[in-house]
CSV table of C-alpha atoms in Angstrom, one decimal:
chain,number,residue,atom,x,y,z
A,98,UNK,CA,-12.1,3.7,34.9
A,99,UNK,CA,-8.1,4.2,33.2
A,100,UNK,CA,-8.1,4.7,28.6
A,101,UNK,CA,-5.9,2.8,27.9
A,102,UNK,CA,-4.4,2.4,23.8
A,103,UNK,CA,-3.0,-0.4,22.5
A,104,UNK,CA,-0.7,-0.2,19.9
A,105,UNK,CA,0.8,-3.1,17.6
A,106,UNK,CA,-1.8,-4.8,19.7
A,107,UNK,CA,-1.4,-8.2,17.9
A,108,UNK,CA,-4.4,-10.8,18.7
A,109,UNK,CA,-4.6,-8.8,22.7
A,110,UNK,CA,-2.2,-10.7,25.4
A,111,UNK,CA,-1.3,-7.6,26.6
A,112,UNK,CA,-4.3,-6.3,26.6
A,113,UNK,CA,-6.0,-9.7,28.4
A,114,UNK,CA,-3.5,-9.2,31.2
A,115,UNK,CA,-4.2,-5.0,31.4
A,116,UNK,CA,-7.9,-5.9,31.8
A,117,UNK,CA,-7.9,-8.6,33.7
A,118,UNK,CA,-11.0,-11.0,35.1
A,119,UNK,CA,-10.3,-14.3,33.9
A,120,UNK,CA,-8.3,-17.1,35.4
A,121,UNK,CA,-5.0,-19.4,34.5
A,122,UNK,CA,-4.8,-22.6,36.3
A,123,UNK,CA,-7.2,-22.3,38.7
A,124,UNK,CA,-6.1,-19.0,39.9
A,125,UNK,CA,-8.3,-15.8,39.2
A,126,UNK,CA,-6.5,-13.1,38.0
A,127,UNK,CA,-8.8,-10.0,39.0
A,128,UNK,CA,-10.1,-7.5,37.3
A,129,UNK,CA,-8.5,-4.3,37.0
A,130,UNK,CA,-9.3,-0.6,36.7
A,131,UNK,CA,-8.5,-0.3,32.9
A,132,UNK,CA,-10.8,-0.2,29.9
A,133,UNK,CA,-9.7,-0.7,25.8
A,134,UNK,CA,-10.3,2.1,24.1
A,135,UNK,CA,-7.9,1.7,20.7
A,136,UNK,CA,-6.6,-1.2,19.3
A,137,UNK,CA,-4.1,-1.1,16.2
A,138,UNK,CA,-2.5,-3.8,14.2
A,139,UNK,CA,-1.6,-4.5,11.0
A,140,UNK,CA,-2.5,-8.3,11.5
A,141,UNK,CA,-5.8,-8.7,10.1
A,142,UNK,CA,-6.3,-12.1,11.5
A,143,UNK,CA,-4.8,-11.0,14.8
A,144,UNK,CA,-7.8,-8.0,15.3
A,145,UNK,CA,-10.3,-10.5,14.2
A,146,UNK,CA,-9.1,-12.5,17.0
A,147,UNK,CA,-9.3,-9.5,19.4
A,148,UNK,CA,-12.5,-8.6,18.3
A,149,UNK,CA,-14.2,-12.0,19.9
A,150,UNK,CA,-12.6,-11.6,22.9
A,151,UNK,CA,-12.9,-8.0,23.6
A,152,UNK,CA,-15.3,-5.2,23.9
A,153,UNK,CA,-13.3,-2.1,22.6
A,154,UNK,CA,-15.0,0.3,20.2
A,155,UNK,CA,-12.3,1.1,18.2
A,156,UNK,CA,-10.3,-1.5,16.5
A,157,UNK,CA,-8.6,-0.1,13.7
A,158,UNK,CA,-6.4,-2.6,10.9
A,159,UNK,CA,-3.4,-0.2,9.2
A,160,UNK,CA,0.3,0.9,9.9
A,161,UNK,CA,0.7,3.3,12.7
A,162,UNK,CA,2.3,5.7,10.3
A,163,UNK,CA,-0.8,6.4,8.5
A,164,UNK,CA,-2.7,7.4,11.3
A,165,UNK,CA,-2.2,10.5,13.0
A,166,UNK,CA,-2.4,11.7,16.5
A,167,UNK,CA,-5.6,12.8,16.4
A,168,UNK,CA,-7.2,9.7,15.2
A,169,UNK,CA,-6.8,8.2,18.9
A,170,UNK,CA,-8.5,8.9,21.7
A,171,UNK,CA,-7.2,11.1,24.8
A,172,UNK,CA,-6.2,7.7,27.3
A,173,UNK,CA,-4.7,7.5,30.5
A,174,UNK,CA,-2.5,4.1,29.4
A,175,UNK,CA,-0.7,3.7,26.1
A,176,UNK,CA,0.0,-0.5,25.9
A,177,UNK,CA,2.2,-1.6,22.6
A,178,UNK,CA,5.1,-4.3,21.5
A,179,UNK,CA,6.5,-2.9,19.1
A,180,UNK,CA,8.2,-5.1,16.0
A,181,UNK,CA,11.3,-7.1,17.7
A,182,UNK,CA,12.6,-8.6,14.8
A,183,UNK,CA,15.4,-5.9,14.4
A,184,UNK,CA,16.3,-6.3,18.2
A,185,UNK,CA,16.1,-10.3,18.3
A,186,UNK,CA,19.9,-12.0,19.4
A,187,UNK,CA,19.1,-14.8,16.3
A,188,UNK,CA,20.8,-12.2,14.1
A,189,UNK,CA,23.0,-9.5,15.7
A,190,UNK,CA,24.4,-7.8,12.5
A,191,UNK,CA,20.7,-6.7,11.8
A,192,UNK,CA,20.3,-3.6,11.1
A,193,UNK,CA,18.4,-2.9,15.1
A,194,UNK,CA,17.0,0.7,13.0
A,195,UNK,CA,15.6,-0.8,9.9
A,196,UNK,CA,12.1,0.5,9.2
A,197,UNK,CA,9.9,-2.3,11.3
A,198,UNK,CA,12.5,-1.3,14.8
A,199,UNK,CA,12.2,2.3,13.9
A,200,UNK,CA,8.3,1.9,15.1
A,201,UNK,CA,8.8,2.7,18.3
A,202,UNK,CA,9.3,6.1,17.5
A,203,UNK,CA,5.3,5.7,16.0
A,204,UNK,CA,5.0,4.7,19.7
A,205,UNK,CA,7.0,8.1,21.3
A,206,UNK,CA,5.4,9.8,18.7
A,207,UNK,CA,1.4,8.7,19.7
A,208,UNK,CA,2.8,9.1,23.5
A,209,UNK,CA,4.4,12.8,22.9
A,210,UNK,CA,0.4,13.9,21.4
A,211,UNK,CA,-1.7,12.0,23.4
A,212,UNK,CA,0.3,12.5,27.2
A,213,UNK,CA,-1.1,9.6,29.0
A,214,UNK,CA,-0.2,9.2,32.6
A,215,UNK,CA,1.9,6.1,31.9
A,216,UNK,CA,3.8,4.1,29.1
A,217,UNK,CA,3.8,0.9,28.9
A,218,UNK,CA,6.5,-1.1,25.7
A,219,UNK,CA,7.0,-4.4,25.3
A,220,UNK,CA,10.4,-5.8,23.5
A,221,UNK,CA,12.8,-9.4,23.3
A,222,UNK,CA,15.2,-9.3,25.6
A,223,UNK,CA,17.9,-8.3,22.2
A,224,UNK,CA,16.2,-5.4,22.6
A,225,UNK,CA,18.2,-4.8,26.0
A,226,UNK,CA,21.7,-6.0,25.0
A,227,UNK,CA,22.2,-5.9,21.3
A,228,UNK,CA,24.6,-3.0,20.1
A,229,UNK,CA,25.8,-2.9,24.3
A,230,UNK,CA,23.2,-0.9,25.4
A,231,UNK,CA,22.7,1.4,22.7
A,232,UNK,CA,19.7,1.0,21.1
A,233,UNK,CA,17.3,0.5,24.5
A,234,UNK,CA,19.2,4.2,26.4
A,235,UNK,CA,18.9,5.4,22.3
A,236,UNK,CA,14.7,5.0,22.7
A,237,UNK,CA,14.8,5.3,26.6
A,238,UNK,CA,16.1,8.8,25.8
A,239,UNK,CA,13.7,9.7,23.7
A,240,UNK,CA,10.3,8.9,25.8
A,241,UNK,CA,12.2,10.5,28.8
A,242,UNK,CA,12.5,13.9,25.5
A,243,UNK,CA,8.5,13.3,25.6
A,244,UNK,CA,8.0,14.4,28.7
A,245,UNK,CA,8.3,11.2,30.9
A,246,UNK,CA,10.6,9.1,33.3
A,247,UNK,CA,10.9,5.7,32.3
A,248,UNK,CA,12.5,2.4,33.7
A,249,UNK,CA,12.9,-1.0,32.3
A,250,UNK,CA,13.5,-4.5,33.6
A,251,UNK,CA,14.3,-7.5,31.8
A,252,UNK,CA,11.5,-9.8,33.1
A,253,UNK,CA,10.9,-13.7,33.2
A,254,UNK,CA,7.3,-15.0,32.8
A,255,UNK,CA,7.7,-18.0,34.9
A,256,UNK,CA,8.4,-16.3,37.5
A,257,UNK,CA,4.9,-14.8,37.5
A,258,UNK,CA,3.1,-18.1,36.8
A,259,UNK,CA,3.4,-19.1,33.4
A,260,UNK,CA,4.9,-21.9,32.2
A,261,UNK,CA,7.5,-21.4,29.6
A,262,UNK,CA,10.8,-19.6,30.6
A,263,UNK,CA,10.3,-16.4,28.3
A,264,UNK,CA,12.6,-13.6,28.5
A,265,UNK,CA,11.0,-9.7,28.4
A,266,UNK,CA,12.0,-6.5,28.3
A,267,UNK,CA,9.2,-3.7,29.7
A,268,UNK,CA,9.7,-0.5,29.5
A,269,UNK,CA,7.8,2.0,31.5
A,270,UNK,CA,7.0,5.3,31.5
A,271,UNK,CA,5.3,7.7,33.7
A,272,UNK,CA,4.9,10.8,33.3
A,273,UNK,CA,7.6,13.6,35.2
A,274,UNK,CA,4.1,15.4,36.7
A,275,UNK,CA,3.1,11.9,38.4
A,276,UNK,CA,4.8,11.8,41.9
A,277,UNK,CA,4.5,8.5,42.4
A,278,UNK,CA,7.4,6.3,40.4
A,279,UNK,CA,6.0,3.0,39.1
A,280,UNK,CA,6.8,-0.3,40.5
A,281,UNK,CA,7.7,-3.7,39.0
A,282,UNK,CA,6.5,-6.2,40.1
A,283,UNK,CA,7.5,-8.9,42.6
A,284,UNK,CA,8.5,-11.7,41.5
A,285,UNK,CA,6.2,-14.6,42.9
A,286,UNK,CA,7.1,-17.7,41.2
A,287,UNK,CA,11.0,-18.3,40.4
A,288,UNK,CA,11.6,-21.0,42.7
A,289,UNK,CA,8.6,-23.1,42.5
A,290,UNK,CA,7.8,-22.0,38.9
A,291,UNK,CA,4.7,-23.7,36.9
A,292,UNK,CA,5.5,-26.7,34.6
A,293,UNK,CA,4.1,-27.2,31.0
A,294,UNK,CA,2.1,-30.2,32.4
A,295,UNK,CA,-0.2,-27.8,33.1
A,296,UNK,CA,-0.3,-27.1,29.0
A,297,UNK,CA,0.3,-30.4,27.9
A,298,UNK,CA,-2.3,-31.8,29.3
A,299,UNK,CA,-1.3,-35.7,27.6
A,300,UNK,CA,1.9,-36.1,26.1
A,301,UNK,CA,0.6,-38.8,23.0
A,302,UNK,CA,-2.4,-37.7,21.3
A,303,UNK,CA,-4.5,-39.2,18.8
A,304,UNK,CA,-4.2,-36.8,16.3
A,305,UNK,CA,-1.3,-37.4,13.6
A,306,UNK,CA,-1.2,-34.3,12.1
A,307,UNK,CA,0.8,-32.6,15.0
A,308,UNK,CA,3.7,-35.0,15.0
A,309,UNK,CA,7.0,-34.7,13.0
A,310,UNK,CA,7.5,-36.9,9.9
A,311,UNK,CA,10.3,-40.1,10.0
A,312,UNK,CA,11.1,-37.3,7.7
A,313,UNK,CA,11.7,-34.6,9.4
A,314,UNK,CA,13.1,-36.4,12.2
A,315,UNK,CA,16.1,-38.0,10.0
A,316,UNK,CA,16.9,-34.4,9.0
A,317,UNK,CA,17.6,-33.6,12.7
A,318,UNK,CA,19.8,-36.6,13.2
A,319,UNK,CA,21.8,-35.4,10.2
A,320,UNK,CA,21.9,-31.3,10.7
A,321,UNK,CA,25.1,-29.8,11.2
A,322,UNK,CA,24.3,-28.7,14.4
A,323,UNK,CA,22.8,-31.4,15.7
A,324,UNK,CA,20.3,-31.0,17.8
A,325,UNK,CA,19.0,-34.1,18.5
A,326,UNK,CA,16.5,-34.5,21.4
A,327,UNK,CA,18.0,-30.9,22.5
A,328,UNK,CA,14.9,-29.3,22.9
A,329,UNK,CA,12.2,-32.2,24.0
A,330,UNK,CA,10.7,-30.2,26.6
A,331,UNK,CA,10.5,-31.6,30.3
A,332,UNK,CA,6.8,-31.8,31.5
A,333,UNK,CA,8.0,-31.0,35.0
A,334,UNK,CA,9.7,-28.1,34.2
A,335,UNK,CA,8.3,-25.1,32.4
A,336,UNK,CA,8.8,-24.6,28.5
A,337,UNK,CA,11.8,-23.4,26.3
A,338,UNK,CA,10.1,-20.1,24.7
A,339,UNK,CA,7.7,-20.7,21.9
A,340,UNK,CA,7.7,-17.9,18.6
A,341,UNK,CA,5.6,-17.5,15.8
A,342,UNK,CA,6.7,-21.3,13.8
A,343,UNK,CA,4.6,-23.5,15.4
A,344,UNK,CA,2.9,-24.7,12.3
A,345,UNK,CA,6.6,-25.8,11.0
A,346,UNK,CA,7.6,-29.1,9.7
A,347,UNK,CA,11.2,-28.8,10.8
A,348,UNK,CA,12.5,-30.2,13.5
A,349,UNK,CA,15.8,-28.1,12.5
A,350,UNK,CA,15.0,-24.5,15.0
A,351,UNK,CA,14.9,-23.7,17.9
A,352,UNK,CA,11.1,-24.3,18.8
A,353,UNK,CA,10.4,-26.6,21.4
A,354,UNK,CA,8.8,-29.5,21.0
A,355,UNK,CA,7.2,-33.2,22.9
A,356,UNK,CA,9.3,-36.5,22.4
A,357,UNK,CA,6.4,-39.0,23.1
A,358,UNK,CA,8.4,-41.8,22.4
A,359,UNK,CA,12.3,-42.6,22.6
A,360,UNK,CA,12.3,-45.7,21.6
A,361,UNK,CA,10.6,-44.3,18.1
A,362,UNK,CA,12.4,-41.1,18.6
A,363,UNK,CA,8.2,-39.8,17.5
A,364,UNK,CA,8.3,-36.0,18.3
A,365,UNK,CA,4.9,-34.0,17.7
A,366,UNK,CA,4.3,-29.9,18.0
A,367,UNK,CA,1.7,-28.2,20.0
A,368,UNK,CA,-1.9,-28.3,19.0
A,369,UNK,CA,-2.7,-24.2,19.0
A,370,UNK,CA,-4.4,-24.7,22.6
A,371,UNK,CA,-1.1,-26.1,24.2
A,372,UNK,CA,0.4,-23.4,22.8
A,373,UNK,CA,-2.1,-20.7,23.9
A,374,UNK,CA,-2.1,-22.1,27.9
A,375,UNK,CA,1.8,-22.5,27.8
A,376,UNK,CA,1.6,-18.7,26.7
A,377,UNK,CA,-0.8,-18.5,29.5
A,378,UNK,CA,-4.3,-17.6,27.6
A,379,UNK,CA,-7.1,-19.3,29.9
A,380,UNK,CA,-9.1,-21.7,27.5
A,381,UNK,CA,-12.0,-19.2,26.7
A,382,UNK,CA,-10.3,-17.2,25.0
A,383,UNK,CA,-10.6,-17.7,21.2
A,384,UNK,CA,-8.7,-17.1,18.2
A,385,UNK,CA,-10.1,-16.4,14.2
A,386,UNK,CA,-8.9,-17.9,11.2
A,387,UNK,CA,-6.3,-21.5,10.5
A,388,UNK,CA,-4.2,-23.1,12.4
A,389,UNK,CA,-1.6,-21.0,11.3
A,390,UNK,CA,-2.9,-18.0,12.3
A,391,UNK,CA,-3.1,-18.9,15.5
A,392,UNK,CA,0.2,-20.2,16.3
A,393,UNK,CA,1.5,-17.1,14.5
A,394,UNK,CA,-0.8,-15.1,16.7
A,395,UNK,CA,0.2,-16.9,20.1
A,396,UNK,CA,3.4,-17.0,19.1
A,397,UNK,CA,3.6,-13.1,18.5
A,398,UNK,CA,2.1,-12.8,21.6
A,399,UNK,CA,2.9,-11.0,25.1
A,400,UNK,CA,2.0,-13.7,28.5
A,401,UNK,CA,-1.6,-12.6,29.7
A,402,UNK,CA,-0.8,-13.2,33.5
A,403,UNK,CA,3.2,-11.9,33.3
A,404,UNK,CA,1.3,-8.6,32.0
A,405,UNK,CA,-1.4,-9.2,34.4
A,406,UNK,CA,1.6,-8.5,37.1
A,407,UNK,CA,2.6,-5.6,35.2
A,408,UNK,CA,-0.7,-4.0,34.6
A,409,UNK,CA,-1.9,-3.9,38.2
A,410,UNK,CA,1.2,-1.9,39.2
A,411,UNK,CA,0.5,0.5,37.2
A,412,UNK,CA,-3.5,0.3,39.3
A,413,UNK,CA,-1.9,0.6,42.0
A,414,UNK,CA,0.3,3.6,41.5
A,415,UNK,CA,-2.7,5.3,39.7
A,416,UNK,CA,-5.1,5.1,42.4
């Protein structure tokens, strides 16, 4: 078994994909030869969720900047989705190297110290495109200086069996003394994507707390940037990207919603379990905390099924 250190682990979306051994949408994703030996995050509720679903011997709640290299066990793989808010295309004027963005250097520090065979990093689409590619070039350069051959790819989760159009940059580094290269996974469902109906089994549900108020609908209709029905989802297609704000009460956002009744203009948000399925978490995956906690954890997670395909590529290379 290859030992895995997980940084910025959140509730464990990437970790679930690394380990494998689960079923989603009636498809089995076989167990992979990886064992979690260390998981780190600053979010208490996310780590409580992690503990519910994994048997990792070292689950640490702390800021990565406080962690000394000697506290992290030796490993074969380091994975991590370092904070991405500063790389978002929603606010391109934001300082791309503020305190949160510079956390990638903490991952570089760990990789340089532990010298795993492979590292896998994940981030938002804007990470690749902002500042005309200068950001990702700088990050790639620093990992290369740590002793790694680095490549990256923009992956769409809907191309790999996830019922969501979620684009994420995956950066993979292989230690320079390893001759076999890493290959990004072949697209599996681009021509026949998994529809949202896999996650949403009933459009109309009884629990009224998931429905938006008449006031929220009026607010959407009166908004200057009128998005009337613009983000209402078609159950026959993959969902648009979900975020950590699914507990919202306003319709004036970029989060996808469900239009239950056109005539009555009845909209609702996804339930936490529906949101989890949209991210490709199986129903056996448990979430700790309140519904708001669950929404945040789900929206911030890496889609397990997509990451399973990445992890399988790593295992094929190492075996």
